Tab-separated table of C-alpha atoms in Angstrom:
chain	number	residue	atom	x	y	z
A	1	GLY	CA	0.000	0.000	0.000
A	2	ALA	CA	0.798	3.726	0.036
A	3	VAL	CA	2.038	3.917	-3.549
A	4	VAL	CA	2.649	7.231	-5.256
A	5	SER	CA	3.241	7.481	-8.984
A	6	GLN	CA	4.567	10.281	-11.138
A	7	HIS	CA	4.151	10.870	-14.833
A	8	PRO	CA	6.157	11.297	-16.893
A	9	SER	CA	9.299	9.753	-15.450
A	10	TRP	CA	11.394	11.932	-17.721
A	11	VAL	CA	10.675	14.734	-20.145
A	12	ILE	CA	12.706	16.843	-22.546
A	13	CYS	CA	11.268	20.130	-23.751
A	14	LYS	CA	12.304	23.240	-25.596
A	15	SER	CA	12.994	26.483	-23.819
A	16	GLY	CA	9.844	28.599	-23.513
A	17	THR	CA	7.387	25.743	-23.437
A	18	SER	CA	5.354	24.544	-20.451
A	19	VAL	CA	5.568	21.101	-18.925
A	20	LYS	CA	3.044	19.375	-16.671
A	21	ILE	CA	4.027	16.678	-14.179
A	22	GLU	CA	1.393	14.526	-12.522
A	23	CYS	CA	1.551	13.003	-9.061
A	24	ARG	CA	-0.995	10.373	-8.099
A	25	SER	CA	-1.653	8.452	-4.919
A	26	LEU	CA	-2.721	5.043	-6.205
A	27	ASP	CA	-4.190	3.315	-3.187
A	28	PHE	CA	-4.977	6.049	-0.693
A	29	GLN	CA	-6.414	9.520	-0.518
A	30	ALA	CA	-3.754	12.157	-0.060
A	31	THR	CA	-4.878	15.081	2.034
A	32	THR	CA	-1.610	16.851	1.377
A	33	MET	CA	0.930	16.614	-1.393
A	34	PHE	CA	4.403	18.060	-1.498
A	35	TRP	CA	6.632	19.008	-4.395
A	36	TYR	CA	10.408	18.870	-4.111
A	37	ARG	CA	13.218	19.777	-6.417
A	38	GLN	CA	16.564	17.988	-6.346
A	39	PHE	CA	19.727	18.976	-8.182
A	40	PRO	CA	22.429	16.354	-8.822
A	41	LYS	CA	24.124	15.150	-5.654
A	42	GLN	CA	22.118	17.589	-3.557
A	43	SER	CA	19.327	17.330	-1.059
A	44	LEU	CA	15.613	17.681	-1.621
A	45	MET	CA	14.353	21.227	-1.561
A	46	LEU	CA	10.692	21.674	-0.735
A	47	MET	CA	9.003	23.859	-3.305
A	48	ALA	CA	5.398	23.863	-2.141
A	49	THR	CA	2.732	22.137	-0.116
A	50	SER	CA	-0.700	21.602	-1.575
A	51	ASN	CA	-3.933	20.591	0.083
A	52	GLU	CA	-6.853	19.248	-1.859
A	53	GLY	CA	-9.199	21.980	-2.961
A	54	SER	CA	-7.104	24.893	-1.783
A	55	LYS	CA	-4.231	26.982	-3.055
A	56	ALA	CA	-0.714	25.697	-2.647
A	57	THR	CA	1.644	27.157	-0.086
A	58	TYR	CA	4.969	27.992	-1.664
A	59	GLU	CA	8.317	28.074	0.078
A	60	GLN	CA	10.258	31.296	0.160
A	61	GLY	CA	12.051	31.960	-3.088
A	62	VAL	CA	9.842	29.716	-5.221
A	63	GLU	CA	8.021	31.593	-7.971
A	64	LYS	CA	4.303	30.903	-7.827
A	65	ASP	CA	3.714	31.959	-11.415
A	66	LYS	CA	6.580	29.824	-12.619
A	67	PHE	CA	5.612	26.634	-10.848
A	68	LEU	CA	1.846	26.198	-10.923
A	69	ILE	CA	0.473	23.582	-8.576
A	70	ASN	CA	-3.033	22.189	-8.690
A	71	HIS	CA	-4.424	19.650	-6.239
A	72	ALA	CA	-7.759	18.974	-7.855
A	73	SER	CA	-8.618	15.748	-6.077
A	74	LEU	CA	-7.500	13.606	-3.179
A	75	THR	CA	-5.473	11.432	-5.528
A	76	LEU	CA	-3.978	13.879	-8.010
A	77	SER	CA	-1.700	16.890	-7.871
A	78	THR	CA	-0.011	18.509	-10.845
A	79	LEU	CA	3.040	20.711	-11.164
A	80	THR	CA	3.279	22.840	-14.290
A	81	VAL	CA	6.586	24.461	-15.100
A	82	THR	CA	5.632	27.446	-17.218
A	83	SER	CA	7.910	28.977	-19.837
A	84	ALA	CA	10.638	26.533	-18.924
A	85	HIS	CA	14.293	27.513	-19.238
A	86	PRO	CA	17.475	25.448	-19.026
A	87	GLU	CA	17.954	26.442	-15.371
A	88	ASP	CA	14.665	24.693	-14.577
A	89	SER	CA	16.244	21.391	-15.557
A	90	SER	CA	16.167	19.250	-12.442
A	91	PHE	CA	14.690	16.201	-10.773
A	92	TYR	CA	11.203	16.843	-9.381
A	93	ILE	CA	9.799	14.608	-6.670
A	94	CYS	CA	6.339	14.582	-5.180
A	95	SER	CA	5.197	13.036	-1.944
A	96	ALA	CA	1.841	12.524	-0.314
A	97	GLY	CA	0.571	12.444	3.215
A	98	THR	CA	-2.727	11.718	4.910
A	99	ILE	CA	-4.198	12.632	8.235
A	100	GLN	CA	-4.114	8.952	9.120
A	101	SER	CA	-0.398	8.709	8.399
A	102	TYR	CA	0.505	12.133	9.659
A	103	ASN	CA	3.993	11.105	10.604
A	104	GLU	CA	5.051	9.811	7.224
A	105	GLN	CA	5.253	10.986	3.635
A	106	PHE	CA	5.097	8.578	0.708
A	107	PHE	CA	7.338	9.524	-2.170
A	108	GLY	CA	6.870	9.226	-5.895
A	109	PRO	CA	9.690	7.949	-8.137
A	110	GLY	CA	10.494	11.424	-9.456
A	111	THR	CA	10.490	13.133	-12.840
A	112	ARG	CA	13.633	14.222	-14.629
A	113	LEU	CA	13.087	17.437	-16.570
A	114	THR	CA	15.575	18.574	-19.190
A	115	VAL	CA	15.011	21.917	-20.871
A	116	LEU	CA	16.972	22.477	-24.068
B	1	ALA	CA	14.332	27.925	12.260
B	2	GLN	CA	14.781	24.205	12.248
B	3	THR	CA	17.902	22.919	10.528
B	4	VAL	CA	19.341	19.479	9.867
B	5	THR	CA	23.073	18.901	9.459
B	6	GLN	CA	24.848	15.869	8.075
B	7	SER	CA	28.565	16.435	8.432
B	8	GLN	CA	29.712	13.416	6.417
B	9	PRO	CA	29.287	13.991	2.666
B	10	GLU	CA	30.626	10.512	1.906
B	11	MET	CA	31.242	7.333	3.855
B	12	SER	CA	32.574	3.917	2.926
B	13	VAL	CA	32.131	0.559	4.606
B	14	GLN	CA	33.228	-2.987	3.915
B	15	GLU	CA	30.554	-5.522	3.244
B	16	ALA	CA	29.355	-7.203	6.475
B	17	GLU	CA	30.848	-4.415	8.600
B	18	THR	CA	29.038	-1.738	10.598
B	19	VAL	CA	28.840	1.946	9.743
B	20	THR	CA	27.350	4.925	11.536
B	21	LEU	CA	26.006	7.991	9.776
B	22	SER	CA	25.760	11.221	11.756
B	23	CYS	CA	22.961	13.745	11.915
B	24	THR	CA	22.373	16.735	14.148
B	25	TYR	CA	19.450	19.094	14.147
B	26	ASP	CA	18.376	22.314	15.710
B	27	THR	CA	14.903	22.965	17.041
B	28	SER	CA	13.124	24.625	19.907
B	29	GLU	CA	10.277	22.131	19.781
B	30	SER	CA	9.938	19.371	22.344
B	31	ASP	CA	7.827	16.983	20.319
B	32	TYR	CA	8.797	16.067	16.780
B	33	TYR	CA	9.706	13.217	14.457
B	34	LEU	CA	13.011	12.267	12.929
B	35	PHE	CA	13.559	10.066	9.905
B	36	TRP	CA	16.284	8.448	7.874
B	37	TYR	CA	15.576	8.048	4.176
B	38	LYS	CA	17.567	6.094	1.644
B	39	GLN	CA	17.847	7.202	-1.967
B	40	PRO	CA	19.454	4.538	-4.193
B	41	PRO	CA	20.583	5.245	-7.762
B	42	SER	CA	16.970	4.820	-8.906
B	43	ARG	CA	16.314	8.010	-6.859
B	44	GLN	CA	13.204	6.545	-5.242
B	45	MET	CA	13.077	7.776	-1.652
B	46	ILE	CA	12.733	4.899	0.792
B	47	LEU	CA	11.943	5.297	4.476
B	48	VAL	CA	14.554	3.468	6.529
B	49	ILE	CA	13.553	4.277	10.077
B	50	ARG	CA	11.624	6.826	12.128
B	51	GLN	CA	11.955	8.081	15.701
B	52	GLU	CA	9.412	9.950	17.762
B	53	ALA	CA	11.067	12.465	20.046
B	54	TYR	CA	8.921	11.670	23.057
B	55	LYS	CA	10.054	8.046	22.975
B	56	GLN	CA	13.299	7.448	24.816
B	57	GLN	CA	13.849	4.035	23.307
B	58	ASN	CA	15.941	4.035	20.158
B	59	ALA	CA	14.136	2.802	17.050
B	60	THR	CA	15.318	-0.393	15.366
B	61	GLU	CA	14.424	-1.933	12.009
B	62	ASN	CA	16.289	-5.151	11.318
B	63	ARG	CA	19.909	-4.153	10.538
B	64	PHE	CA	19.182	-0.462	10.987
B	65	SER	CA	19.123	1.271	14.343
B	66	VAL	CA	19.408	4.799	15.601
B	67	ASN	CA	21.148	6.491	18.480
B	68	PHE	CA	18.796	9.292	19.462
B	69	GLN	CA	20.263	11.792	21.904
B	70	LYS	CA	17.531	14.393	22.454
B	71	ALA	CA	19.489	16.711	24.701
B	72	ALA	CA	22.392	16.763	22.256
B	73	LYS	CA	19.987	16.964	19.289
B	74	SER	CA	21.767	14.083	17.640
B	75	PHE	CA	20.228	11.299	15.562
B	76	SER	CA	22.753	8.876	14.096
B	77	LEU	CA	21.987	5.834	11.964
B	78	LYS	CA	23.836	2.561	12.444
B	79	ILE	CA	23.825	-0.008	9.687
B	80	SER	CA	24.963	-3.440	10.800
B	81	ASP	CA	26.139	-6.259	8.554
B	82	SER	CA	26.333	-3.879	5.603
B	83	GLN	CA	25.202	-5.249	2.266
B	84	LEU	CA	25.951	-4.122	-1.277
B	85	GLY	CA	22.330	-3.043	-1.607
B	86	ASP	CA	22.815	-0.537	1.198
B	87	ALA	CA	24.888	1.661	-1.098
B	88	ALA	CA	22.878	4.845	-1.536
B	89	MET	CA	22.486	8.439	-0.488
B	90	TYR	CA	21.096	8.674	3.026
B	91	PHE	CA	19.115	11.688	4.181
B	92	CYS	CA	18.254	12.622	7.727
B	93	ALA	CA	14.961	14.488	8.017
B	94	TYR	CA	13.063	16.377	10.691
B	95	ARG	CA	9.341	16.958	10.987
B	96	VAL	CA	7.401	19.118	13.361
B	97	PRO	CA	4.069	17.562	14.314
B	98	ASP	CA	1.469	20.184	13.607
B	99	GLY	CA	-1.604	18.116	14.317
B	100	GLY	CA	-2.541	17.820	10.675
B	101	ALA	CA	-1.365	16.316	7.447
B	102	THR	CA	0.865	19.234	6.485
B	103	ASN	CA	3.864	17.376	7.784
B	104	LYS	CA	6.629	19.345	6.126
B	105	LEU	CA	10.004	17.637	6.202
B	106	ILE	CA	13.346	19.368	6.516
B	107	PHE	CA	16.154	17.341	4.979
B	108	GLY	CA	19.847	17.277	5.688
B	109	THR	CA	22.385	17.516	2.876
B	110	GLY	CA	22.845	13.773	2.681
B	111	THR	CA	25.616	11.211	3.109
B	112	LEU	CA	26.666	9.088	0.163
B	113	LEU	CA	27.410	5.583	1.418
B	114	ALA	CA	29.599	3.229	-0.592
B	115	VAL	CA	29.772	-0.453	0.291
B	116	GLN	CA	32.986	-2.225	-0.678
B	117	PRO	CA	32.808	-5.953	-1.477
């Protein structure tokens, strides 16, 4: 149980285009989902926290208009990187939590984004 | 602000030997959770072990155990009988219990563990 999927697992796009990454909780309802960014050989940096049906809470320094997060249902959150540039190339990881499992997050396998 | 520090960027251990990874944190809270996560080359984050701060007993999961020193704000991970599959990046993480599901994690910088055959 507690499986989180991400789609796509990797994506290559041209500079200036937008890319959408999906995060799904497959066998549970996720009250809260988190989006992280990880550069090579570095730690996970929390970008934003999203709760179903409400606006996401962004961490300091993360551009809200650049990284659009939608948590439309209890099993799906999306991250859209708008007008992507090469510096947005990174590994993006989502995780999900529930009230029942408040002391644990379940992580997706990540999405590698390369912007040319 | 809460911070998590892992002072060992890289560690190496011989297969079947024991290794200890260090983690210290800073917080003014009295009740919180601490975690060790493993990130293998696949980059899938895997929970290794968790510790609740109000519990004095150190958590243990098979070959993995922690040494939790609350007063010193230290939370080290011991891996016994190291196996080749233990080779990965290990992250220490801290979470403040806020009574809800918004359980934000603060990660350390990670320790890359190599296991030598």
